mmCIF file with all atom_site columns, C-alpha atoms in Angstrom:
data_model
loop_
_atom_site.group_PDB
_atom_site.id
_atom_site.type_symbol
_atom_site.label_atom_id
_atom_site.label_alt_id
_atom_site.label_comp_id
_atom_site.label_asym_id
_atom_site.label_entity_id
_atom_site.label_seq_id
_atom_site.pdbx_PDB_ins_code
_atom_site.Cartn_x
_atom_site.Cartn_y
_atom_site.Cartn_z
_atom_site.occupancy
_atom_site.B_iso_or_equiv
_atom_site.pdbx_formal_charge
_atom_site.auth_seq_id
_atom_site.auth_comp_id
_atom_site.auth_asym_id
_atom_site.auth_atom_id
_atom_site.pdbx_PDB_model_num
ATOM 1   C CA . MET C 1 1   ? 97.066  108.435 110.728 1.00 96.00 ? 4   MET C CA 1
ATOM 2   C CA . ALA C 1 2   ? 95.010  106.264 113.142 1.00 95.00 ? 5   ALA C CA 1
ATOM 3   C CA . ALA C 1 3   ? 92.349  105.446 110.316 1.00 95.00 ? 6   ALA C CA 1
ATOM 4   C CA . GLY C 1 4   ? 94.890  104.330 108.196 1.00 97.00 ? 7   GLY C CA 1
ATOM 5   C CA . PHE C 1 5   ? 96.652  102.006 110.549 1.00 97.00 ? 8   PHE C CA 1
ATOM 6   C CA . LEU C 1 6   ? 93.584  100.815 111.611 1.00 96.00 ? 9   LEU C CA 1
ATOM 7   C CA . THR C 1 7   ? 92.025  100.188 108.031 1.00 95.00 ? 10  THR C CA 1
ATOM 8   C CA . GLN C 1 8   ? 95.395  98.605  106.819 1.00 96.00 ? 11  GLN C CA 1
ATOM 9   C CA . LEU C 1 9   ? 96.199  96.653  109.658 1.00 96.00 ? 12  LEU C CA 1
ATOM 10  C CA . SER C 1 10  ? 92.564  95.316  110.487 1.00 94.00 ? 13  SER C CA 1
ATOM 11  C CA . ALA C 1 11  ? 92.351  94.195  106.525 1.00 92.00 ? 14  ALA C CA 1
ATOM 12  C CA . GLY C 1 12  ? 88.891  95.202  106.328 1.00 88.00 ? 15  GLY C CA 1
ATOM 13  C CA . ALA C 1 13  ? 87.826  93.672  109.443 1.00 92.00 ? 16  ALA C CA 1
ATOM 14  C CA . VAL C 1 14  ? 86.953  97.074  111.108 1.00 92.00 ? 17  VAL C CA 1
ATOM 15  C CA . GLU C 1 15  ? 84.808  99.640  109.908 1.00 92.00 ? 18  GLU C CA 1
ATOM 16  C CA . VAL C 1 16  ? 86.478  103.019 110.437 1.00 94.00 ? 19  VAL C CA 1
ATOM 17  C CA . ARG C 1 17  ? 85.404  106.390 110.681 1.00 92.00 ? 20  ARG C CA 1
ATOM 18  C CA . SER C 1 18  ? 87.593  109.365 110.907 1.00 91.00 ? 21  SER C CA 1
ATOM 19  C CA . ALA C 1 19  ? 86.344  112.926 111.783 1.00 90.00 ? 22  ALA C CA 1
ATOM 20  C CA . GLY C 1 20  ? 86.971  115.863 114.164 1.00 86.00 ? 23  GLY C CA 1
ATOM 21  C CA . SER C 1 21  ? 85.154  118.748 115.960 1.00 82.00 ? 24  SER C CA 1
ATOM 22  C CA . LEU C 1 22  ? 87.118  120.925 113.819 1.00 83.00 ? 25  LEU C CA 1
ATOM 23  C CA . PRO C 1 23  ? 88.656  119.150 111.061 1.00 88.00 ? 26  PRO C CA 1
ATOM 24  C CA . ALA C 1 24  ? 91.028  121.254 108.633 1.00 89.00 ? 27  ALA C CA 1
ATOM 25  C CA . ASP C 1 25  ? 90.481  121.842 105.022 1.00 92.00 ? 28  ASP C CA 1
ATOM 26  C CA . ARG C 1 26  ? 92.905  118.999 104.105 1.00 94.00 ? 29  ARG C CA 1
ATOM 27  C CA . ILE C 1 27  ? 94.796  116.279 105.664 1.00 95.00 ? 30  ILE C CA 1
ATOM 28  C CA . ASN C 1 28  ? 98.124  117.518 106.929 1.00 96.00 ? 31  ASN C CA 1
ATOM 29  C CA . PRO C 1 29  ? 100.708 116.970 104.101 1.00 98.00 ? 32  PRO C CA 1
ATOM 30  C CA . VAL C 1 30  ? 103.304 115.972 106.548 1.00 98.00 ? 33  VAL C CA 1
ATOM 31  C CA . ALA C 1 31  ? 100.966 113.201 107.928 1.00 98.00 ? 34  ALA C CA 1
ATOM 32  C CA . VAL C 1 32  ? 100.407 112.293 104.641 1.00 98.00 ? 35  VAL C CA 1
ATOM 33  C CA . ALA C 1 33  ? 104.514 111.943 104.068 1.00 99.00 ? 36  ALA C CA 1
ATOM 34  C CA . ALA C 1 34  ? 104.895 110.347 107.270 1.00 99.00 ? 37  ALA C CA 1
ATOM 35  C CA . MET C 1 35  ? 102.341 107.369 106.219 1.00 99.00 ? 38  MET C CA 1
ATOM 36  C CA . ALA C 1 36  ? 103.705 107.186 102.749 1.00 99.00 ? 39  ALA C CA 1
ATOM 37  C CA . GLU C 1 37  ? 106.915 106.287 104.580 1.00 99.00 ? 40  GLU C CA 1
ATOM 38  C CA . VAL C 1 38  ? 105.154 103.092 105.811 1.00 98.00 ? 41  VAL C CA 1
ATOM 39  C CA . GLY C 1 39  ? 103.110 102.508 102.770 1.00 98.00 ? 42  GLY C CA 1
ATOM 40  C CA . ILE C 1 40  ? 99.806  103.883 103.723 1.00 98.00 ? 43  ILE C CA 1
ATOM 41  C CA . ASP C 1 41  ? 98.012  106.351 101.569 1.00 98.00 ? 44  ASP C CA 1
ATOM 42  C CA . ILE C 1 42  ? 95.899  108.659 102.941 1.00 98.00 ? 45  ILE C CA 1
ATOM 43  C CA . ALA C 1 43  ? 96.367  111.491 100.543 1.00 97.00 ? 46  ALA C CA 1
ATOM 44  C CA . THR C 1 44  ? 93.124  111.281 99.170  1.00 96.00 ? 47  THR C CA 1
ATOM 45  C CA . GLN C 1 45  ? 91.174  111.302 102.639 1.00 95.00 ? 48  GLN C CA 1
ATOM 46  C CA . VAL C 1 46  ? 89.165  114.518 103.483 1.00 94.00 ? 49  VAL C CA 1
ATOM 47  C CA . PRO C 1 47  ? 88.541  115.769 106.809 1.00 93.00 ? 50  PRO C CA 1
ATOM 48  C CA . LYS C 1 48  ? 84.913  115.206 108.151 1.00 93.00 ? 51  LYS C CA 1
ATOM 49  C CA . VAL C 1 49  ? 83.005  117.079 110.951 1.00 90.00 ? 52  VAL C CA 1
ATOM 50  C CA . LEU C 1 50  ? 82.372  114.634 113.770 1.00 87.00 ? 53  LEU C CA 1
ATOM 51  C CA . THR C 1 51  ? 78.509  113.948 114.525 1.00 89.00 ? 54  THR C CA 1
ATOM 52  C CA . ALA C 1 52  ? 76.723  112.124 117.261 1.00 89.00 ? 55  ALA C CA 1
ATOM 53  C CA . GLU C 1 53  ? 75.535  109.940 114.563 1.00 91.00 ? 56  GLU C CA 1
ATOM 54  C CA . ALA C 1 54  ? 79.327  108.407 113.900 1.00 88.00 ? 57  ALA C CA 1
ATOM 55  C CA . VAL C 1 55  ? 79.839  108.183 117.485 1.00 88.00 ? 58  VAL C CA 1
ATOM 56  C CA . GLN C 1 56  ? 76.926  106.734 118.650 1.00 88.00 ? 59  GLN C CA 1
ATOM 57  C CA . GLN C 1 57  ? 77.188  104.069 115.331 1.00 89.00 ? 60  GLN C CA 1
ATOM 58  C CA . SER C 1 58  ? 80.727  103.067 116.731 1.00 89.00 ? 61  SER C CA 1
ATOM 59  C CA . ASP C 1 59  ? 81.937  100.588 119.590 1.00 89.00 ? 62  ASP C CA 1
ATOM 60  C CA . VAL C 1 60  ? 85.243  102.208 119.869 1.00 92.00 ? 63  VAL C CA 1
ATOM 61  C CA . VAL C 1 61  ? 85.930  105.826 119.799 1.00 90.00 ? 64  VAL C CA 1
ATOM 62  C CA . ILE C 1 62  ? 89.395  107.048 119.793 1.00 91.00 ? 65  ILE C CA 1
ATOM 63  C CA . THR C 1 63  ? 90.035  110.721 120.473 1.00 86.00 ? 66  THR C CA 1
ATOM 64  C CA . MET C 1 64  ? 93.083  112.718 120.653 1.00 84.00 ? 67  MET C CA 1
ATOM 65  C CA . GLY C 1 65  ? 92.503  115.369 123.369 1.00 69.00 ? 68  GLY C CA 1
ATOM 66  C CA . CYS C 1 66  ? 88.770  115.356 123.295 1.00 62.00 ? 69  CYS C CA 1
ATOM 67  C CA . GLY C 1 67  ? 87.588  116.889 126.167 1.00 56.00 ? 70  GLY C CA 1
ATOM 68  C CA . ASP C 1 68  ? 83.696  117.665 126.745 1.00 54.00 ? 71  ASP C CA 1
ATOM 69  C CA . VAL C 1 69  ? 83.531  118.276 123.007 1.00 69.00 ? 72  VAL C CA 1
ATOM 70  C CA . CYS C 1 70  ? 82.666  114.856 122.142 1.00 75.00 ? 73  CYS C CA 1
ATOM 71  C CA . PRO C 1 71  ? 79.298  113.208 122.366 1.00 78.00 ? 74  PRO C CA 1
ATOM 72  C CA . VAL C 1 72  ? 78.965  110.228 124.806 1.00 82.00 ? 75  VAL C CA 1
ATOM 73  C CA . PHE C 1 73  ? 76.680  107.224 124.505 1.00 83.00 ? 76  PHE C CA 1
ATOM 74  C CA . SER C 1 74  ? 76.415  104.209 126.795 1.00 85.00 ? 77  SER C CA 1
ATOM 75  C CA . GLY C 1 75  ? 77.510  101.077 125.235 1.00 84.00 ? 78  GLY C CA 1
ATOM 76  C CA . THR C 1 76  ? 80.382  102.925 123.252 1.00 87.00 ? 79  THR C CA 1
ATOM 77  C CA . ARG C 1 77  ? 83.796  102.381 124.541 1.00 91.00 ? 80  ARG C CA 1
ATOM 78  C CA . TYR C 1 78  ? 85.997  106.046 124.222 1.00 89.00 ? 81  TYR C CA 1
ATOM 79  C CA . LEU C 1 79  ? 89.860  105.973 124.603 1.00 91.00 ? 82  LEU C CA 1
ATOM 80  C CA . ASP C 1 80  ? 91.581  109.293 124.694 1.00 90.00 ? 83  ASP C CA 1
ATOM 81  C CA . TRP C 1 81  ? 95.141  108.963 123.120 1.00 92.00 ? 84  TRP C CA 1
ATOM 82  C CA . ASP C 1 82  ? 97.004  111.762 124.756 1.00 90.00 ? 85  ASP C CA 1
ATOM 83  C CA . LEU C 1 83  ? 99.585  112.304 121.814 1.00 92.00 ? 86  LEU C CA 1
ATOM 84  C CA . ASP C 1 84  ? 101.606 115.185 120.401 1.00 92.00 ? 87  ASP C CA 1
ATOM 85  C CA . ASP C 1 85  ? 99.308  116.974 117.619 1.00 90.00 ? 88  ASP C CA 1
ATOM 86  C CA . PRO C 1 86  ? 101.562 116.760 114.538 1.00 93.00 ? 89  PRO C CA 1
ATOM 87  C CA . ALA C 1 87  ? 99.973  119.869 112.862 1.00 91.00 ? 90  ALA C CA 1
ATOM 88  C CA . GLY C 1 88  ? 102.773 122.466 112.281 1.00 93.00 ? 91  GLY C CA 1
ATOM 89  C CA . GLN C 1 89  ? 105.520 119.752 112.822 1.00 97.00 ? 92  GLN C CA 1
ATOM 90  C CA . ASP C 1 90  ? 107.870 118.665 110.449 1.00 98.00 ? 93  ASP C CA 1
ATOM 91  C CA . LEU C 1 91  ? 108.549 114.979 109.081 1.00 99.00 ? 94  LEU C CA 1
ATOM 92  C CA . PRO C 1 92  ? 111.147 114.197 112.004 1.00 99.00 ? 95  PRO C CA 1
ATOM 93  C CA . ALA C 1 93  ? 108.736 115.693 114.511 1.00 98.00 ? 96  ALA C CA 1
ATOM 94  C CA . VAL C 1 94  ? 105.953 113.813 113.131 1.00 98.00 ? 97  VAL C CA 1
ATOM 95  C CA . ARG C 1 95  ? 107.567 109.973 112.794 1.00 99.00 ? 98  ARG C CA 1
ATOM 96  C CA . PRO C 1 96  ? 107.541 109.156 116.203 1.00 98.00 ? 99  PRO C CA 1
ATOM 97  C CA . ILE C 1 97  ? 103.969 110.151 116.819 1.00 97.00 ? 100 ILE C CA 1
ATOM 98  C CA . ARG C 1 98  ? 103.150 107.930 113.816 1.00 98.00 ? 101 ARG C CA 1
ATOM 99  C CA . ASP C 1 99  ? 105.031 105.149 115.178 1.00 99.00 ? 102 ASP C CA 1
ATOM 100 C CA . GLU C 1 100 ? 103.161 105.507 118.725 1.00 98.00 ? 103 GLU C CA 1
ATOM 101 C CA . ILE C 1 101 ? 99.731  105.944 116.810 1.00 97.00 ? 104 ILE C CA 1
ATOM 102 C CA . ARG C 1 102 ? 100.898 102.279 115.269 1.00 98.00 ? 105 ARG C CA 1
ATOM 103 C CA . ARG C 1 103 ? 101.700 100.864 118.446 1.00 98.00 ? 106 ARG C CA 1
ATOM 104 C CA . ARG C 1 104 ? 98.404  101.914 120.118 1.00 97.00 ? 107 ARG C CA 1
ATOM 105 C CA . VAL C 1 105 ? 96.341  100.482 116.667 1.00 97.00 ? 108 VAL C CA 1
ATOM 106 C CA . GLU C 1 106 ? 97.973  97.085  116.926 1.00 97.00 ? 109 GLU C CA 1
ATOM 107 C CA . ALA C 1 107 ? 97.386  96.732  120.615 1.00 96.00 ? 110 ALA C CA 1
ATOM 108 C CA . LEU C 1 108 ? 93.793  97.597  120.218 1.00 96.00 ? 111 LEU C CA 1
ATOM 109 C CA . LEU C 1 109 ? 93.262  95.107  116.920 1.00 96.00 ? 112 LEU C CA 1
ATOM 110 C CA . ASP C 1 110 ? 94.793  92.501  118.893 1.00 94.00 ? 113 ASP C CA 1
ATOM 111 C CA . GLU C 1 111 ? 92.212  93.080  121.719 1.00 93.00 ? 114 GLU C CA 1
ATOM 112 C CA . LEU C 1 112 ? 89.433  93.621  119.193 1.00 90.00 ? 115 LEU C CA 1
ATOM 113 C CA . LEU C 1 113 ? 90.598  91.045  116.719 1.00 89.00 ? 116 LEU C CA 1
ATOM 114 C CA . PRO C 1 114 ? 91.767  88.035  119.128 1.00 80.00 ? 117 PRO C CA 1
ATOM 115 C CA . ALA C 1 115 ? 92.376  86.205  115.909 1.00 70.00 ? 118 ALA C CA 1
ATOM 116 C CA . ARG C 1 116 ? 95.602  88.463  115.342 1.00 64.00 ? 119 ARG C CA 1
ATOM 117 C CA . SER C 1 117 ? 97.096  87.101  118.327 1.00 59.00 ? 120 SER C CA 1
ATOM 118 C CA . GLY C 1 118 ? 95.684  83.413  118.423 1.00 56.00 ? 121 GLY C CA 1
ATOM 119 C CA . GLY C 1 119 ? 92.267  84.187  120.433 1.00 49.00 ? 122 GLY C CA 1
ATOM 120 C CA . GLU C 1 120 ? 88.727  83.496  119.466 1.00 47.00 ? 123 GLU C CA 1
ATOM 121 C CA . GLN C 1 121 ? 87.202  84.850  116.300 1.00 43.00 ? 124 GLN C CA 1
ATOM 122 C CA . LEU C 1 122 ? 85.963  88.404  115.954 1.00 42.00 ? 125 LEU C CA 1
ATOM 123 C CA . THR C 1 123 ? 82.726  89.429  117.511 1.00 41.00 ? 126 THR C CA 1
ATOM 124 C CA . SER C 1 124 ? 80.204  91.453  115.600 1.00 37.00 ? 127 SER C CA 1
ATOM 125 C CA . ARG C 1 125 ? 80.130  94.199  118.049 1.00 38.00 ? 128 ARG C CA 1
ATOM 126 C CA . ALA C 1 126 ? 84.204  94.879  117.684 1.00 40.00 ? 129 ALA C CA 1
ATOM 127 C CA . ARG C 1 127 ? 83.477  95.651  113.898 1.00 40.00 ? 130 ARG C CA 1
ATOM 128 C CA . ARG C 1 128 ? 83.319  99.288  114.051 1.00 45.00 ? 131 ARG C CA 1
ATOM 129 C CA . ALA C 1 129 ? 85.734  101.789 115.390 1.00 50.00 ? 132 ALA C CA 1
ATOM 130 C CA . GLY C 1 130 ? 85.941  105.585 115.039 1.00 50.00 ? 133 GLY C CA 1
ATOM 131 C CA . ALA C 1 131 ? 89.393  106.511 114.767 1.00 49.00 ? 134 ALA C CA 1
ATOM 132 C CA . GLY C 1 132 ? 91.256  109.409 113.549 1.00 50.00 ? 135 GLY C CA 1
ATOM 133 C CA . PRO C 1 133 ? 91.457  112.909 114.686 1.00 45.00 ? 136 PRO C CA 1
ATOM 134 C CA . GLY C 1 134 ? 88.838  112.518 117.192 1.00 44.00 ? 137 GLY C CA 1
ATOM 135 C CA . CYS C 1 135 ? 87.918  116.256 118.419 1.00 37.00 ? 138 CYS C CA 1
ATOM 136 C CA . ARG C 1 136 ? 91.376  117.681 117.822 1.00 37.00 ? 139 ARG C CA 1
ATOM 137 C CA . ARG C 1 137 ? 91.969  119.445 114.896 1.00 31.00 ? 140 ARG C CA 1
ATOM 138 C CA . ARG C 1 138 ? 94.616  117.217 112.993 1.00 32.00 ? 141 ARG C CA 1
#
């Protein structure tokens, strides 16, 4: 869900990667439905395994319950968003999780892309963000 919001709300200004240490076989269908409600289609996304290379190539890595599983590289900023796991939950339970993810993505984008809030133009260093399942199955 975070990757979907980052992709749409950045309008292509941020390169987004989404991966997890234990990715599911498919995207959570309830998450797909929750995102469809806000006009974002994540149905064609495929869960990917988190690699050290993907983390190293990212300027910002958003994790959700990562712990010691995610590789750490100097120069990479890590944000651990402690949110309820939508896996196994119904749509009414996933909606507030989705909405909180959106709020956090918007705040991050306002920081990375100051032009969104009237500040300076985007720096090249802020163009890459790894987001999504982080290090927890979603």
